[in-house]
Structures are given as C-alpha cells and as structure tokens.
Amino acid sequence: MLATPPGVSFVFAFQSKVNSKDSCRQPGLGVYKSVDQTAVQRPFIMSFWAVSRGLTPPSKVAPMLNPNQRQFLEDEMRYREKLKLMARGDAMDEVYVRKQETVDDPLELDKHDSFYQTTKSLLVLFQIMGVMPIHRNPPVKNLPRTGYSWGSKQVMWAIFIYSCQTTVVVLVLRERVKKFVTSPDKRFDEAIYNVIFISLLFTNFLLPVASWRHGPQVAIFKNMWTNYQYKFFKTTGSPIVFPNLYPLTWSLCIFSWVLSIAINLSQYFLQPDFRLWYTFAYYPIIAMLNCFCSLWYINCNAFGTASRALSDALQTTIRGEKPAQKLTEYRHLWVDLSHMMQQLGRAYSNMYGMYCLVIFFTTIIATYGSISEILDHGATYKEVGLFVIVFYCMGLLYIICNEAHYASRKVGLDFQTKLLNINLTSVDAATQKEVEMLLVAINKNPPIMNLDGYANINRELITTNITFMATYLVVLLQFKITEQRRTQSQAA
C-alpha cells in the first residue's frame, strides 16, 4: 500500500469534512463556504503519481486556497487546538477563535454615523416638502436605523402637503391650458412657453409613483451608509471624516430654494402673460429638482471621501507586518462601497429617470423655440427667458453626470492605481494574494452609477444627450426653413 505523504492526509480529511457540510457553523466560528474539490485533491494525485513511478514525493504539499478557504482552514485548526486545551484543562487565553457575528449596538451606530448627522438638514427638508418621507427608527436592536412605513406620520404629512400643492398645480394647469386653447393671438413663442411650463407641472403628478414607491429602497441605502461607517471604524480603528459636508449641505438646501425663487421671478418679469400667482405652483417643483441635484452631489462627494479614507488606511496597513488578514476586511469594505454606489441609482432610479427626461424634453423645446422666434421676429426678452431655461437644465445635467464620473473614478480607477503601485516584492506571499484578490474584486464589481439598468450616469450621458438634441434641432429647423420659403414664395 502506498504511503500518503505528510500534509496530504490532513488536506484530504479537511476536504471530506467540507464536502459533508456545504455551509457549516462551529461553536465560536462564522459561516464558511465549501472548498473546490479539484483544487484540494490535486496535491494527493500528484503525490500518488510520484510514488507510482518510484520518485520521492514531496514532504509537504501546500494546497492553493483562496482567502476564504484559508480562513476556514485556520479557524478549524485553532478550534481543534482549543478543544485539546480544554480536554487537558489548560488555559485558553492565548488561543484566538473567531467571534460569532453579533448585532451592532444602535447607539454605537448613531455615534459613528457622521454622514447622517452632517446631511440631516437635507433629509429634513425632503420630509417637509413631502418628497421622500423616510424616518429615523428608535435605537432598538434588530431594527434598522432608517425606515419607511406607509402609516408613519412622515407619510401622512407628505400626503397633506402633496394635496395642497396639487390643488395649486391643477388651478394653474387649467388656467394655462384654457389660455393656450382659447387665445386668439397664438404666437409661436407663447405656445412654446405654454408647452414647457405645462410639462413641468406634470412632474408633480409623478411624485407618488416615482419617489414614494421607492421609499424602502431609499431606507436600505441610508442603512448601508450607517452600517458601512461603523464597519469601517471597527476595521481601521478610525472613523470616516467628511470635512465641510455639514455647511455644504445647509448651503445647498438654502440655495435650492433661492434658485427656484429667482428662476420663477425671472420668468414672471420676462413674460407678460406669466402671472405672479402662477409661481406658487412652480416654486416647490423647481426646488425639488434642485434638491435632488444637491442630494446627488453630496452622495458622490461622500463616496470619494470614503474611498480616499479606505485607500489611506490600506497604505498604512501595507507598511505593517503581515497585513494579509486585514486586507481581506478591506476588500469587503471596498465591495460594500461599490454596492452602495449601485444602490443609490437603484433607490432613486425613477426620480432621476424622470429628471433626465424633463431636462431632455425641455431643452429641445426651449432651444428650438428661441432660435425659431429669433429667425421670425428677432431677439426679445422672451427669448432670454427661454435661454435661461436651457442653461438651467443643461447645468443640472452637467452636475449630475460630472459628479458621478468623479465618484466612479475615485472609487474605481484611483483606488486601483494605488494598489498597482504597491511594491509586491517587499511583502509576503499571503499579502500578494490578497492584493490580487482585491484587484479582481474591483474588476468584477465596477463602481458604476446606474439607474436600475435604465442608463449609466457618467460624462458620456452628456455627449449622448447633446448629440440627440442637435439631431432633433436640425430636423426641426429644416422644417422651419422650408415653411418660411414656402410662405415667401406664396406671398411673391
């Protein structure tokens, strides 16, 4: 009978135990995954091949294990050592056994949730406006810190505010439609203005479907931020610091409403038929668009800050001794950060999808209307009002796409570049393997801002929108020029 070389029998027994329990939990241990059978049995086959040919098998065959498999093996060996010490009655203080997963203390979560504390003003503003009625749960274990319930007082307040706002919107909409249909002097620029402002009013009716329906997804996103910050603190020993985010959030909340008032008043002074009481229907709608742009800017800024803090902690760990085990936890932190970026687009997919459609439609109509009116009657103050709408819409689109681009680059490319700059010859083999696994994780989980599969938010979206707008404008202007030539020929 052939002798099995030392080390191989243990690996073979280890594989048998793993195969018998696909996912097992030992007392004091976590949950583990099974080991690839082919990878573990390969050393045994190689040893049998060497002995059968009269060659000397290696004294020890080291299996090639990934980090999770190696963690399972190390915990199993430590647990067996603990059982032996317990059987002999020896002390176990120096034997490390991985702790079971525990539920985080809600008070500790609140203590380290600096992102919620610094951006609370925007969350409260959304609640007051009735846009996103999520709430903060009491500090109870096994209860998420942020929740959404259709029977909460925040939702009841949102319904009340939405009812009052919808009443004003319906009155303004009826007045505009009546004037648009019955007006004897239907000038082209007035028709364009009516189409634009009527389309903006319809966004109010989409609010319950586009925003409230995704309240549970928004609560999940907020809880991911809360858990991530505490997990980051437990892993690195230092919290994530968001410099200047508190005054920035307050400034954006105030600026969103100031900009809404300024845009509506400018339309009131530039359009003779735009009455002052019409503005009360447009104030909350334009402010809501500004607040969603602010929300996107704040979250993208926070993603970049978290990625920078994680890369700094990783660089510090690499300089220490035997950083392989710590790098595994950093890899999990990075994957969680990438998933948070994807959850942001999933939670607000309908709102930002409607956002992009309104911008696209309004920009095309306003640009065509201004150019067409200039060709017919020359430049007037009304065309200035149309250009204000165009620059406002394109500015919102640029901010959203540009910030998403920078967030994806900081979390993905910049983080990956720092990993590639690590001198792998100066670290041990386990650390080299962990760095490779982290690079694979970045490649398999790209930090892309995606609206739940509808569109990727990046700089390419700006150029795509501009291309489509230019195409439609060229076609519309061709019809306009053709109509002008036909009118001139008939008059001649």
mmCIF file with all atom_site columns, N, CA and C in Angstrom, residues 4-19 35-44 60-65 73 77 80:
data_model
loop_
_atom_site.group_PDB
_atom_site.id
_atom_site.type_symbol
_atom_site.label_atom_id
_atom_site.label_alt_id
_atom_site.label_comp_id
_atom_site.label_asym_id
_atom_site.label_entity_id
_atom_site.label_seq_id
_atom_site.pdbx_PDB_ins_code
_atom_site.Cartn_x
_atom_site.Cartn_y
_atom_site.Cartn_z
_atom_site.occupancy
_atom_site.B_iso_or_equiv
_atom_site.pdbx_formal_charge
_atom_site.auth_seq_id
_atom_site.auth_comp_id
_atom_site.auth_asym_id
_atom_site.auth_atom_id
_atom_site.pdbx_PDB_model_num
ATOM 1   N N  . THR A 1 4  ? 0.926   7.757  2.177  1.00 0.00 ? 4  THR A N  1
ATOM 2   C CA . THR A 1 4  ? 0.494   9.125  1.863  1.00 0.00 ? 4  THR A CA 1
ATOM 3   C C  . THR A 1 4  ? 1.441   10.102 2.519  1.00 0.00 ? 4  THR A C  1
ATOM 4   N N  . PRO A 1 5  ? 1.979   11.022 1.779  1.00 0.00 ? 5  PRO A N  1
ATOM 5   C CA . PRO A 1 5  ? 2.921   11.977 2.345  1.00 0.00 ? 5  PRO A CA 1
ATOM 6   C C  . PRO A 1 5  ? 2.265   12.831 3.411  1.00 0.00 ? 5  PRO A C  1
ATOM 7   N N  . PRO A 1 6  ? 3.059   13.306 4.384  1.00 0.00 ? 6  PRO A N  1
ATOM 8   C CA . PRO A 1 6  ? 2.500   14.165 5.448  1.00 0.00 ? 6  PRO A CA 1
ATOM 9   C C  . PRO A 1 6  ? 1.902   15.427 4.848  1.00 0.00 ? 6  PRO A C  1
ATOM 10  N N  . GLY A 1 7  ? 0.835   15.859 5.459  1.00 0.00 ? 7  GLY A N  1
ATOM 11  C CA . GLY A 1 7  ? 0.174   17.089 4.988  1.00 0.00 ? 7  GLY A CA 1
ATOM 12  C C  . GLY A 1 7  ? -0.952  16.787 4.027  1.00 0.00 ? 7  GLY A C  1
ATOM 13  N N  . VAL A 1 8  ? -0.778  15.740 3.175  1.00 0.00 ? 8  VAL A N  1
ATOM 14  C CA . VAL A 1 8  ? -1.816  15.431 2.198  1.00 0.00 ? 8  VAL A CA 1
ATOM 15  C C  . VAL A 1 8  ? -3.019  14.797 2.872  1.00 0.00 ? 8  VAL A C  1
ATOM 16  N N  . SER A 1 9  ? -2.755  13.903 3.860  1.00 0.00 ? 9  SER A N  1
ATOM 17  C CA . SER A 1 9  ? -3.867  13.258 4.551  1.00 0.00 ? 9  SER A CA 1
ATOM 18  C C  . SER A 1 9  ? -4.732  14.269 5.273  1.00 0.00 ? 9  SER A C  1
ATOM 19  N N  . PHE A 1 10 ? -4.075  15.292 5.862  1.00 0.00 ? 10 PHE A N  1
ATOM 20  C CA . PHE A 1 10 ? -4.864  16.319 6.557  1.00 0.00 ? 10 PHE A CA 1
ATOM 21  C C  . PHE A 1 10 ? -5.727  17.114 5.581  1.00 0.00 ? 10 PHE A C  1
ATOM 22  N N  . VAL A 1 11 ? -5.141  17.440 4.420  1.00 0.00 ? 11 VAL A N  1
ATOM 23  C CA . VAL A 1 11 ? -5.902  18.186 3.420  1.00 0.00 ? 11 VAL A CA 1
ATOM 24  C C  . VAL A 1 11 ? -7.069  17.361 2.903  1.00 0.00 ? 11 VAL A C  1
ATOM 25  N N  . PHE A 1 12 ? -6.806  16.033 2.697  1.00 0.00 ? 12 PHE A N  1
ATOM 26  C CA . PHE A 1 12 ? -7.873  15.171 2.203  1.00 0.00 ? 12 PHE A CA 1
ATOM 27  C C  . PHE A 1 12 ? -8.999  15.050 3.242  1.00 0.00 ? 12 PHE A C  1
ATOM 28  N N  . ALA A 1 13 ? -8.615  14.933 4.519  1.00 0.00 ? 13 ALA A N  1
ATOM 29  C CA . ALA A 1 13 ? -9.634  14.869 5.567  1.00 0.00 ? 13 ALA A CA 1
ATOM 30  C C  . ALA A 1 13 ? -10.387 16.186 5.684  1.00 0.00 ? 13 ALA A C  1
ATOM 31  N N  . PHE A 1 14 ? -9.646  17.266 5.527  1.00 0.00 ? 14 PHE A N  1
ATOM 32  C CA . PHE A 1 14 ? -10.278 18.598 5.570  1.00 0.00 ? 14 PHE A CA 1
ATOM 33  C C  . PHE A 1 14 ? -11.296 18.751 4.445  1.00 0.00 ? 14 PHE A C  1
ATOM 34  N N  . GLN A 1 15 ? -10.941 18.251 3.233  1.00 0.00 ? 15 GLN A N  1
ATOM 35  C CA . GLN A 1 15 ? -11.871 18.332 2.110  1.00 0.00 ? 15 GLN A CA 1
ATOM 36  C C  . GLN A 1 15 ? -13.104 17.479 2.360  1.00 0.00 ? 15 GLN A C  1
ATOM 37  N N  . SER A 1 16 ? -12.928 16.288 2.976  1.00 0.00 ? 16 SER A N  1
ATOM 38  C CA . SER A 1 16 ? -14.072 15.423 3.220  1.00 0.00 ? 16 SER A CA 1
ATOM 39  C C  . SER A 1 16 ? -15.060 16.091 4.168  1.00 0.00 ? 16 SER A C  1
ATOM 40  N N  . LYS A 1 17 ? -14.491 16.775 5.179  1.00 0.00 ? 17 LYS A N  1
ATOM 41  C CA . LYS A 1 17 ? -15.380 17.442 6.135  1.00 0.00 ? 17 LYS A CA 1
ATOM 42  C C  . LYS A 1 17 ? -16.126 18.597 5.488  1.00 0.00 ? 17 LYS A C  1
ATOM 43  N N  . VAL A 1 18 ? -15.433 19.345 4.627  1.00 0.00 ? 18 VAL A N  1
ATOM 44  C CA . VAL A 1 18 ? -16.079 20.474 3.970  1.00 0.00 ? 18 VAL A CA 1
ATOM 45  C C  . VAL A 1 18 ? -17.168 20.002 3.029  1.00 0.00 ? 18 VAL A C  1
ATOM 46  N N  . ASN A 1 19 ? -16.902 18.882 2.307  1.00 0.00 ? 19 ASN A N  1
ATOM 47  C CA . ASN A 1 19 ? -17.907 18.356 1.375  1.00 0.00 ? 19 ASN A CA 1
ATOM 48  C C  . ASN A 1 19 ? -19.127 17.832 2.118  1.00 0.00 ? 19 ASN A C  1
ATOM 49  N N  . VAL A 1 35 ? -14.839 24.119 -0.195 1.00 0.00 ? 35 VAL A N  1
ATOM 50  C CA . VAL A 1 35 ? -13.590 24.240 -0.929 1.00 0.00 ? 35 VAL A CA 1
ATOM 51  C C  . VAL A 1 35 ? -13.708 23.498 -2.244 1.00 0.00 ? 35 VAL A C  1
ATOM 52  N N  . ASP A 1 36 ? -13.121 24.025 -3.274 1.00 0.00 ? 36 ASP A N  1
ATOM 53  C CA . ASP A 1 36 ? -13.137 23.392 -4.579 1.00 0.00 ? 36 ASP A CA 1
ATOM 54  C C  . ASP A 1 36 ? -12.490 22.015 -4.479 1.00 0.00 ? 36 ASP A C  1
ATOM 55  N N  . GLN A 1 37 ? -13.221 20.953 -4.847 1.00 0.00 ? 37 GLN A N  1
ATOM 56  C CA . GLN A 1 37 ? -12.732 19.591 -4.669 1.00 0.00 ? 37 GLN A CA 1
ATOM 57  C C  . GLN A 1 37 ? -11.521 19.312 -5.557 1.00 0.00 ? 37 GLN A C  1
ATOM 58  N N  . THR A 1 38 ? -11.543 19.787 -6.776 1.00 0.00 ? 38 THR A N  1
ATOM 59  C CA . THR A 1 38 ? -10.426 19.539 -7.691 1.00 0.00 ? 38 THR A CA 1
ATOM 60  C C  . THR A 1 38 ? -9.142  20.180 -7.193 1.00 0.00 ? 38 THR A C  1
ATOM 61  N N  . ALA A 1 39 ? -9.257  21.417 -6.662 1.00 0.00 ? 39 ALA A N  1
ATOM 62  C CA . ALA A 1 39 ? -8.070  22.124 -6.204 1.00 0.00 ? 39 ALA A CA 1
ATOM 63  C C  . ALA A 1 39 ? -7.432  21.442 -5.009 1.00 0.00 ? 39 ALA A C  1
ATOM 64  N N  . VAL A 1 40 ? -8.261  20.833 -4.126 1.00 0.00 ? 40 VAL A N  1
ATOM 65  C CA . VAL A 1 40 ? -7.714  20.223 -2.920 1.00 0.00 ? 40 VAL A CA 1
ATOM 66  C C  . VAL A 1 40 ? -7.175  18.824 -3.197 1.00 0.00 ? 40 VAL A C  1
ATOM 67  N N  . GLN A 1 41 ? -7.815  18.064 -4.098 1.00 0.00 ? 41 GLN A N  1
ATOM 68  C CA . GLN A 1 41 ? -7.368  16.705 -4.377 1.00 0.00 ? 41 GLN A CA 1
ATOM 69  C C  . GLN A 1 41 ? -6.162  16.669 -5.312 1.00 0.00 ? 41 GLN A C  1
ATOM 70  N N  . ARG A 1 42 ? -5.843  17.791 -5.977 1.00 0.00 ? 42 ARG A N  1
ATOM 71  C CA . ARG A 1 42 ? -4.724  17.804 -6.902 1.00 0.00 ? 42 ARG A CA 1
ATOM 72  C C  . ARG A 1 42 ? -3.398  17.420 -6.224 1.00 0.00 ? 42 ARG A C  1
ATOM 73  N N  . PRO A 1 43 ? -3.085  17.939 -4.986 1.00 0.00 ? 43 PRO A N  1
ATOM 74  C CA . PRO A 1 43 ? -1.841  17.515 -4.338 1.00 0.00 ? 43 PRO A CA 1
ATOM 75  C C  . PRO A 1 43 ? -1.789  16.014 -4.093 1.00 0.00 ? 43 PRO A C  1
ATOM 76  N N  . PHE A 1 44 ? -2.924  15.393 -3.725 1.00 0.00 ? 44 PHE A N  1
ATOM 77  C CA . PHE A 1 44 ? -2.953  13.946 -3.492 1.00 0.00 ? 44 PHE A CA 1
ATOM 78  C C  . PHE A 1 44 ? -2.668  13.178 -4.779 1.00 0.00 ? 44 PHE A C  1
ATOM 79  N N  . LYS A 1 60 ? 5.824   17.817 1.938  1.00 0.00 ? 60 LYS A N  1
ATOM 80  C CA . LYS A 1 60 ? 4.592   18.524 2.267  1.00 0.00 ? 60 LYS A CA 1
ATOM 81  C C  . LYS A 1 60 ? 4.080   19.229 1.030  1.00 0.00 ? 60 LYS A C  1
ATOM 82  N N  . VAL A 1 61 ? 2.835   19.018 0.720  1.00 0.00 ? 61 VAL A N  1
ATOM 83  C CA . VAL A 1 61 ? 2.212   19.658 -0.425 1.00 0.00 ? 61 VAL A CA 1
ATOM 84  C C  . VAL A 1 61 ? 1.265   20.732 0.095  1.00 0.00 ? 61 VAL A C  1
ATOM 85  N N  . ALA A 1 62 ? 1.553   21.987 -0.206 1.00 0.00 ? 62 ALA A N  1
ATOM 86  C CA . ALA A 1 62 ? 0.719   23.100 0.260  1.00 0.00 ? 62 ALA A CA 1
ATOM 87  C C  . ALA A 1 62 ? -0.434  23.324 -0.710 1.00 0.00 ? 62 ALA A C  1
ATOM 88  N N  . PRO A 1 63 ? -1.654  23.210 -0.258 1.00 0.00 ? 63 PRO A N  1
ATOM 89  C CA . PRO A 1 63 ? -2.789  23.434 -1.154 1.00 0.00 ? 63 PRO A CA 1
ATOM 90  C C  . PRO A 1 63 ? -2.908  24.908 -1.536 1.00 0.00 ? 63 PRO A C  1
ATOM 91  N N  . MET A 1 64 ? -3.433  25.150 -2.741 1.00 0.00 ? 64 MET A N  1
ATOM 92  C CA . MET A 1 64 ? -3.681  26.519 -3.197 1.00 0.00 ? 64 MET A CA 1
ATOM 93  C C  . MET A 1 64 ? -5.104  26.894 -2.800 1.00 0.00 ? 64 MET A C  1
ATOM 94  N N  . LEU A 1 65 ? -5.221  27.717 -1.792 1.00 0.00 ? 65 LEU A N  1
ATOM 95  C CA . LEU A 1 65 ? -6.521  28.104 -1.266 1.00 0.00 ? 65 LEU A CA 1
ATOM 96  C C  . LEU A 1 65 ? -6.729  29.595 -1.459 1.00 0.00 ? 65 LEU A C  1
ATOM 97  N N  . LEU A 1 73 ? -9.743  27.084 7.013  1.00 0.00 ? 73 LEU A N  1
ATOM 98  C CA . LEU A 1 73 ? -8.749  26.121 7.481  1.00 0.00 ? 73 LEU A CA 1
ATOM 99  C C  . LEU A 1 73 ? -8.084  26.597 8.769  1.00 0.00 ? 73 LEU A C  1
ATOM 100 N N  . MET A 1 77 ? -8.284  24.770 12.501 1.00 0.00 ? 77 MET A N  1
ATOM 101 C CA . MET A 1 77 ? -7.105  24.353 13.265 1.00 0.00 ? 77 MET A CA 1
ATOM 102 C C  . MET A 1 77 ? -7.088  25.003 14.654 1.00 0.00 ? 77 MET A C  1
ATOM 103 N N  . ARG A 1 80 ? -9.671  23.244 16.857 1.00 0.00 ? 80 ARG A N  1
ATOM 104 C CA . ARG A 1 80 ? -9.201  21.939 17.332 1.00 0.00 ? 80 ARG A CA 1
ATOM 105 C C  . ARG A 1 80 ? -8.186  22.110 18.450 1.00 0.00 ? 80 ARG A C  1
#
